GROMACS .gro file of C-alpha atoms in nm:
model
  261
    1MET     CA    1  -0.663  -1.645   3.606
    2ARG     CA    2  -0.899  -1.855   3.352
    3GLU     CA    3  -0.798  -2.109   3.126
    4PRO     CA    4  -0.794  -1.923   2.762
    5LYS     CA    5  -1.066  -2.002   2.564
    6VAL     CA    6  -0.876  -2.035   2.259
    7PRO     CA    7  -0.516  -2.123   2.378
    8ALA     CA    8  -0.364  -2.072   2.085
    9ALA     CA    9  -0.451  -1.706   2.066
   10ASP     CA   10  -0.392  -1.640   2.379
   11GLN     CA   11  -0.032  -1.789   2.347
   12THR     CA   12   0.006  -1.650   2.007
   13LEU     CA   13  -0.103  -1.322   2.133
   14ARG     CA   14   0.145  -1.385   2.478
   15ILE     CA   15   0.421  -1.411   2.195
   16LEU     CA   16   0.368  -1.098   2.067
   17SER     CA   17   0.333  -0.906   2.362
   18LEU     CA   18   0.665  -1.041   2.496
   19LEU     CA   19   0.858  -0.952   2.169
   20ALA     CA   20   0.648  -0.566   2.173
   21ARG     CA   21   0.797  -0.510   2.564
   22SER     CA   22   1.125  -0.665   2.457
   23ARG     CA   23   1.433  -0.424   2.377
   24GLY     CA   24   1.568  -0.643   2.088
   25PRO     CA   25   1.498  -1.008   1.899
   26VAL     CA   26   1.524  -1.252   2.120
   27PRO     CA   27   1.535  -1.633   2.100
   28ALA     CA   28   1.338  -1.866   2.139
   29GLY     CA   29   1.375  -2.045   2.424
   30MET     CA   30   1.342  -1.750   2.629
   31ILE     CA   31   1.001  -1.660   2.514
   32ALA     CA   32   0.916  -2.088   2.599
   33THR     CA   33   1.062  -2.005   2.977
   34GLN     CA   34   0.918  -1.661   2.996
   35LEU     CA   35   0.578  -1.761   2.869
   36GLU     CA   36   0.601  -2.085   3.087
   37LEU     CA   37   0.544  -2.245   2.707
   38PRO     CA   38   0.682  -2.585   2.536
   39ARG     CA   39   0.956  -2.551   2.329
   40SER     CA   40   0.787  -2.761   2.090
   41THR     CA   41   0.444  -2.514   2.071
   42VAL     CA   42   0.667  -2.169   2.019
   43TYR     CA   43   0.885  -2.298   1.739
   44GLN     CA   44   0.515  -2.387   1.572
   45LEU     CA   45   0.413  -2.076   1.649
   46LEU     CA   46   0.686  -1.858   1.591
   47ALA     CA   47   0.690  -2.077   1.198
   48THR     CA   48   0.302  -1.943   1.160
   49LEU     CA   49   0.380  -1.605   1.235
   50GLN     CA   50   0.691  -1.586   1.084
   51GLU     CA   51   0.482  -1.689   0.737
   52HIS     CA   52   0.259  -1.412   0.809
   53GLY     CA   53   0.533  -1.172   0.844
   54TYR     CA   54   0.474  -1.058   1.236
   55VAL     CA   55   0.748  -1.191   1.354
   56MET     CA   56   1.100  -1.209   1.181
   57HIS     CA   57   1.367  -1.460   1.253
   58LEU     CA   58   1.735  -1.411   1.231
   59PRO     CA   59   1.941  -1.716   1.199
   60GLU     CA   60   2.311  -1.632   1.290
   61GLU     CA   61   2.179  -1.457   1.579
   62ARG     CA   62   1.882  -1.726   1.644
   63ARG     CA   63   1.679  -1.467   1.824
   64TYR     CA   64   1.377  -1.338   1.654
   65GLY     CA   65   1.172  -1.004   1.628
   66LEU     CA   66   0.916  -0.818   1.528
   67GLY     CA   67   0.887  -0.844   1.183
   68ILE     CA   68   0.740  -0.550   0.903
   69ALA     CA   69   0.345  -0.705   0.922
   70ALA     CA   70   0.318  -0.600   1.302
   71VAL     CA   71   0.583  -0.279   1.255
   72GLU     CA   72   0.255  -0.198   1.006
   73LEU     CA   73  -0.005  -0.278   1.280
   74SER     CA   74   0.169   0.009   1.415
   75SER     CA   75   0.228   0.255   1.183
   76ALA     CA   76  -0.157   0.225   1.108
   77TYR     CA   77  -0.223   0.313   1.459
   78GLU     CA   78   0.005   0.566   1.467
   79ARG     CA   79  -0.184   0.688   1.107
   80GLN     CA   80  -0.505   0.754   1.239
   81GLU     CA   81  -0.674   1.059   1.304
   82PRO     CA   82  -0.548   1.169   1.712
   83LEU     CA   83  -0.149   1.187   1.514
   84ALA     CA   84  -0.288   1.374   1.212
   85ARG     CA   85  -0.465   1.581   1.513
   86LEU     CA   86  -0.171   1.635   1.682
   87GLY     CA   87   0.050   1.649   1.425
   88ARG     CA   88  -0.062   1.874   1.200
   89PRO     CA   89  -0.063   2.232   1.430
   90LEU     CA   90   0.279   2.147   1.523
   91LEU     CA   91   0.394   2.099   1.129
   92ALA     CA   92   0.166   2.446   1.056
   93ALA     CA   93   0.399   2.597   1.324
   94LEU     CA   94   0.722   2.464   1.239
   95VAL     CA   95   0.649   2.621   0.865
   96ASP     CA   96   0.646   2.963   0.982
   97ARG     CA   97   0.939   2.883   1.161
   98VAL     CA   98   1.150   2.819   0.895
   99ARG     CA   99   0.909   2.947   0.570
  100ALA     CA  100   1.002   2.557   0.416
  101SER     CA  101   0.759   2.238   0.344
  102GLY     CA  102   0.710   2.005   0.601
  103HIS     CA  103   0.552   1.671   0.601
  104LEU     CA  104   0.461   1.413   0.853
  105ALA     CA  105   0.501   1.073   0.741
  106VAL     CA  106   0.508   0.701   0.900
  107PRO     CA  107   0.634   0.367   0.794
  108SER     CA  108   0.521   0.100   0.628
  109GLY     CA  109   0.699  -0.163   0.486
  110SER     CA  110   1.001  -0.071   0.336
  111ASP     CA  111   0.847   0.263   0.216
  112VAL     CA  112   0.728   0.528   0.406
  113LEU     CA  113   0.326   0.684   0.402
  114TYR     CA  114   0.271   1.011   0.422
  115VAL     CA  115   0.028   1.142   0.588
  116ILE     CA  116   0.040   1.539   0.581
  117GLU     CA  117   0.164   1.814   0.456
  118GLU     CA  118   0.177   2.163   0.545
  119ARG     CA  119   0.339   2.380   0.222
  120ALA     CA  120   0.493   2.750   0.295
  121LEU     CA  121   0.409   3.008   0.130
  122GLY     CA  122   0.458   3.051  -0.240
  123ALA     CA  123   0.644   2.693  -0.243
  124PRO     CA  124   0.557   2.412  -0.522
  125PRO     CA  125   0.357   2.138  -0.519
  126LEU     CA  126   0.596   1.811  -0.425
  127VAL     CA  127   0.565   1.435  -0.443
  128THR     CA  128   0.521   1.437  -0.083
  129ASP     CA  129   0.212   1.479  -0.089
  130VAL     CA  130  -0.072   1.349   0.166
  131ASP     CA  131  -0.153   0.918   0.134
  132VAL     CA  132   0.155   0.916  -0.165
  133ARG     CA  133   0.422   0.625  -0.058
  134LEU     CA  134   0.798   0.641  -0.139
  135PRO     CA  135   1.121   0.419  -0.096
  136MET     CA  136   1.186   0.436   0.238
  137HIS     CA  137   1.612   0.457   0.161
  138LEU     CA  138   1.572   0.730  -0.100
  139THR     CA  139   1.364   0.982   0.093
  140ALA     CA  140   1.466   1.187   0.452
  141SER     CA  141   1.215   1.067   0.606
  142GLY     CA  142   1.292   0.680   0.570
  143ARG     CA  143   1.608   0.758   0.583
  144ALA     CA  144   1.544   0.917   0.984
  145VAL     CA  145   1.315   0.625   1.054
  146LEU     CA  146   1.542   0.318   0.964
  147ALA     CA  147   1.895   0.525   1.123
  148SER     CA  148   1.692   0.490   1.475
  149LEU     CA  149   1.605   0.053   1.438
  150PRO     CA  150   1.770  -0.182   1.559
  151ARG     CA  151   2.028  -0.303   1.283
  152ALA     CA  152   1.917  -0.622   1.233
  153GLN     CA  153   1.550  -0.494   1.118
  154VAL     CA  154   1.714  -0.261   0.887
  155ARG     CA  155   1.860  -0.592   0.772
  156ALA     CA  156   1.571  -0.767   0.725
  157LEU     CA  157   1.420  -0.536   0.520
  158TYR     CA  158   1.714  -0.513   0.269
  159PRO     CA  159   1.802  -0.865   0.262
  160ASN     CA  160   1.961  -0.834  -0.130
  161ALA     CA  161   1.974  -0.569  -0.417
  162GLN     CA  162   1.584  -0.665  -0.504
  163ALA     CA  163   1.545  -0.430  -0.208
  164PHE     CA  164   1.607  -0.089  -0.350
  165SER     CA  165   1.482  -0.073  -0.665
  166HIS     CA  166   1.421   0.253  -0.782
  167ARG     CA  167   1.116   0.354  -0.830
  168LEU     CA  168   1.172   0.791  -0.826
  169ALA     CA  169   1.326   0.973  -1.160
  170THR     CA  170   1.648   1.095  -1.006
  171PRO     CA  171   1.830   0.823  -0.811
  172ASP     CA  172   2.096   0.894  -0.603
  173GLY     CA  173   2.280   0.603  -0.597
  174ILE     CA  174   2.285   0.370  -0.267
  175ASN     CA  175   2.234   0.051  -0.471
  176ARG     CA  176   2.360  -0.259  -0.221
  177TYR     CA  177   2.317  -0.193   0.203
  178SER     CA  178   2.653  -0.117   0.265
  179GLN     CA  179   2.567   0.178   0.092
  180LEU     CA  180   2.268   0.310   0.299
  181ARG     CA  181   2.480   0.199   0.644
  182THR     CA  182   2.689   0.457   0.621
  183VAL     CA  183   2.392   0.720   0.490
  184LEU     CA  184   2.241   0.572   0.854
  185ASP     CA  185   2.551   0.605   1.038
  186ASP     CA  186   2.565   0.912   0.931
  187ALA     CA  187   2.270   1.022   0.995
  188VAL     CA  188   2.292   0.883   1.349
  189THR     CA  189   2.643   1.151   1.396
  190ARG     CA  190   2.441   1.413   1.268
  191GLY     CA  191   2.171   1.323   1.443
  192PHE     CA  192   1.932   1.417   1.144
  193ALA     CA  193   1.836   1.255   0.793
  194THR     CA  194   1.852   1.404   0.414
  195GLU     CA  195   1.860   1.380   0.123
  196ARG     CA  196   1.899   1.544  -0.204
  197GLY     CA  197   1.721   1.523  -0.460
  198SER     CA  198   1.653   1.220  -0.446
  199VAL     CA  199   1.294   1.256  -0.495
  200THR     CA  200   1.259   1.579  -0.690
  201GLU     CA  201   1.551   1.733  -0.836
  202GLY     CA  202   1.728   2.060  -0.743
  203PHE     CA  203   1.501   2.002  -0.361
  204SER     CA  204   1.640   1.827  -0.066
  205SER     CA  205   1.474   1.763   0.295
  206VAL     CA  206   1.588   1.730   0.632
  207ALA     CA  207   1.437   1.487   0.914
  208VAL     CA  208   1.417   1.402   1.267
  209PRO     CA  209   1.208   1.102   1.354
  210VAL     CA  210   0.934   1.094   1.621
  211LEU     CA  211   1.029   0.845   1.865
  212ASP     CA  212   0.773   0.566   2.089
  213HIS     CA  213   0.768   0.463   2.460
  214ARG     CA  214   1.059   0.290   2.362
  215GLU     CA  215   1.253   0.456   2.179
  216TRP     CA  216   1.071   0.295   1.839
  217PRO     CA  217   1.052   0.524   1.544
  218VAL     CA  218   0.674   0.562   1.472
  219ALA     CA  219   0.669   0.832   1.219
  220ALA     CA  220   0.917   1.104   1.100
  221VAL     CA  221   0.889   1.475   1.054
  222ALA     CA  222   1.073   1.687   0.742
  223ILE     CA  223   1.098   1.990   0.609
  224THR     CA  224   1.172   2.035   0.154
  225PHE     CA  225   1.357   2.310   0.050
  226ARG     CA  226   1.490   2.445  -0.295
  227ASP     CA  227   1.859   2.343  -0.271
  228GLU     CA  228   1.946   2.725  -0.421
  229ASP     CA  229   1.724   2.902  -0.102
  230VAL     CA  230   1.919   2.675   0.198
  231SER     CA  231   2.292   2.608   0.166
  232GLU     CA  232   2.453   2.288   0.309
  233ASP     CA  233   2.560   2.460   0.669
  234ARG     CA  234   2.240   2.564   0.726
  235TYR     CA  235   2.106   2.187   0.787
  236ALA     CA  236   2.204   2.151   1.122
  237GLU     CA  237   2.010   2.498   1.240
  238LEU     CA  238   1.686   2.381   0.998
  239ALA     CA  239   1.725   2.049   1.210
  240ALA     CA  240   1.695   2.220   1.548
  241GLU     CA  241   1.374   2.233   1.453
  242VAL     CA  242   1.242   2.005   1.322
  243ARG     CA  243   1.388   1.847   1.653
  244ALA     CA  244   1.178   2.053   1.871
  245THR     CA  245   0.858   1.971   1.636
  246ALA     CA  246   0.926   1.594   1.652
  247ASP     CA  247   0.988   1.592   2.076
  248ALA     CA  248   0.656   1.737   2.045
  249LEU     CA  249   0.475   1.541   1.883
  250SER     CA  250   0.604   1.262   2.055
  251ALA     CA  251   0.544   1.429   2.383
  252ARG     CA  252   0.196   1.498   2.275
  253ILE     CA  253   0.132   1.098   2.160
  254HIS     CA  254   0.305   0.929   2.489
  255GLY     CA  255   0.334   1.207   2.761
  256ARG     CA  256   0.645   1.227   2.740
  257GLY     CA  257   0.976   1.353   2.501
  258ARG     CA  258   1.295   1.239   2.385
  259ALA     CA  259   1.574   1.337   2.579
  260ALA     CA  260   1.809   1.676   2.336
  261GLN     CA  261   2.057   1.515   2.115
   0.00000   0.00000   0.00000
């Protein structure tokens, strides 16, 4: 193997690649051992990556994982034209089947960014238009993504009460991490995420994540409907349709779908 022209850059990229392949955060010592690097060098590089948001440190566990900046790079790739081109016909077919407006959103820091909107025939315009950003914890799409992330990653996104500042007119009362955790645990149990009136009063949404080959949430598919049109006992039925669309999009992007939940 040739010696790298810029050793520090090579070592940095190797660390990021190792963290990306890992199932969860790992100790610095393990990084040094697996990459055959001096521990002092690893700690210095991790500190720099943490400063720029590409790595997060979990002091209680003494481990390191990918940070929000690294996740945003992944999201930026997923937001490009291939994702929209592959997702749009699937979303249009979903909207035709369920007669409700559909959306595709990608994570962006502690927000979700909406990249596709397919409005149902006769449905009113919604807040969740293309290129709109909304807080993850208030949207069904964001909750679907958060519910699929490791708990430590979610905690890092919401370290204090300020992280729950509401930017919408109809907040749903999630003001601390324990409340969010309950909502996310419910989503895991059901197999889909919901929100009722926290984005637009009188409207609710159901969402399912789109997972990549590592089972990492790179996007979410959601449908939105008037509360008066859909009772809660139909949510599971609608979520099955949304899940089928999310699975199909995952398969088109990565060559396989995830197992039925």
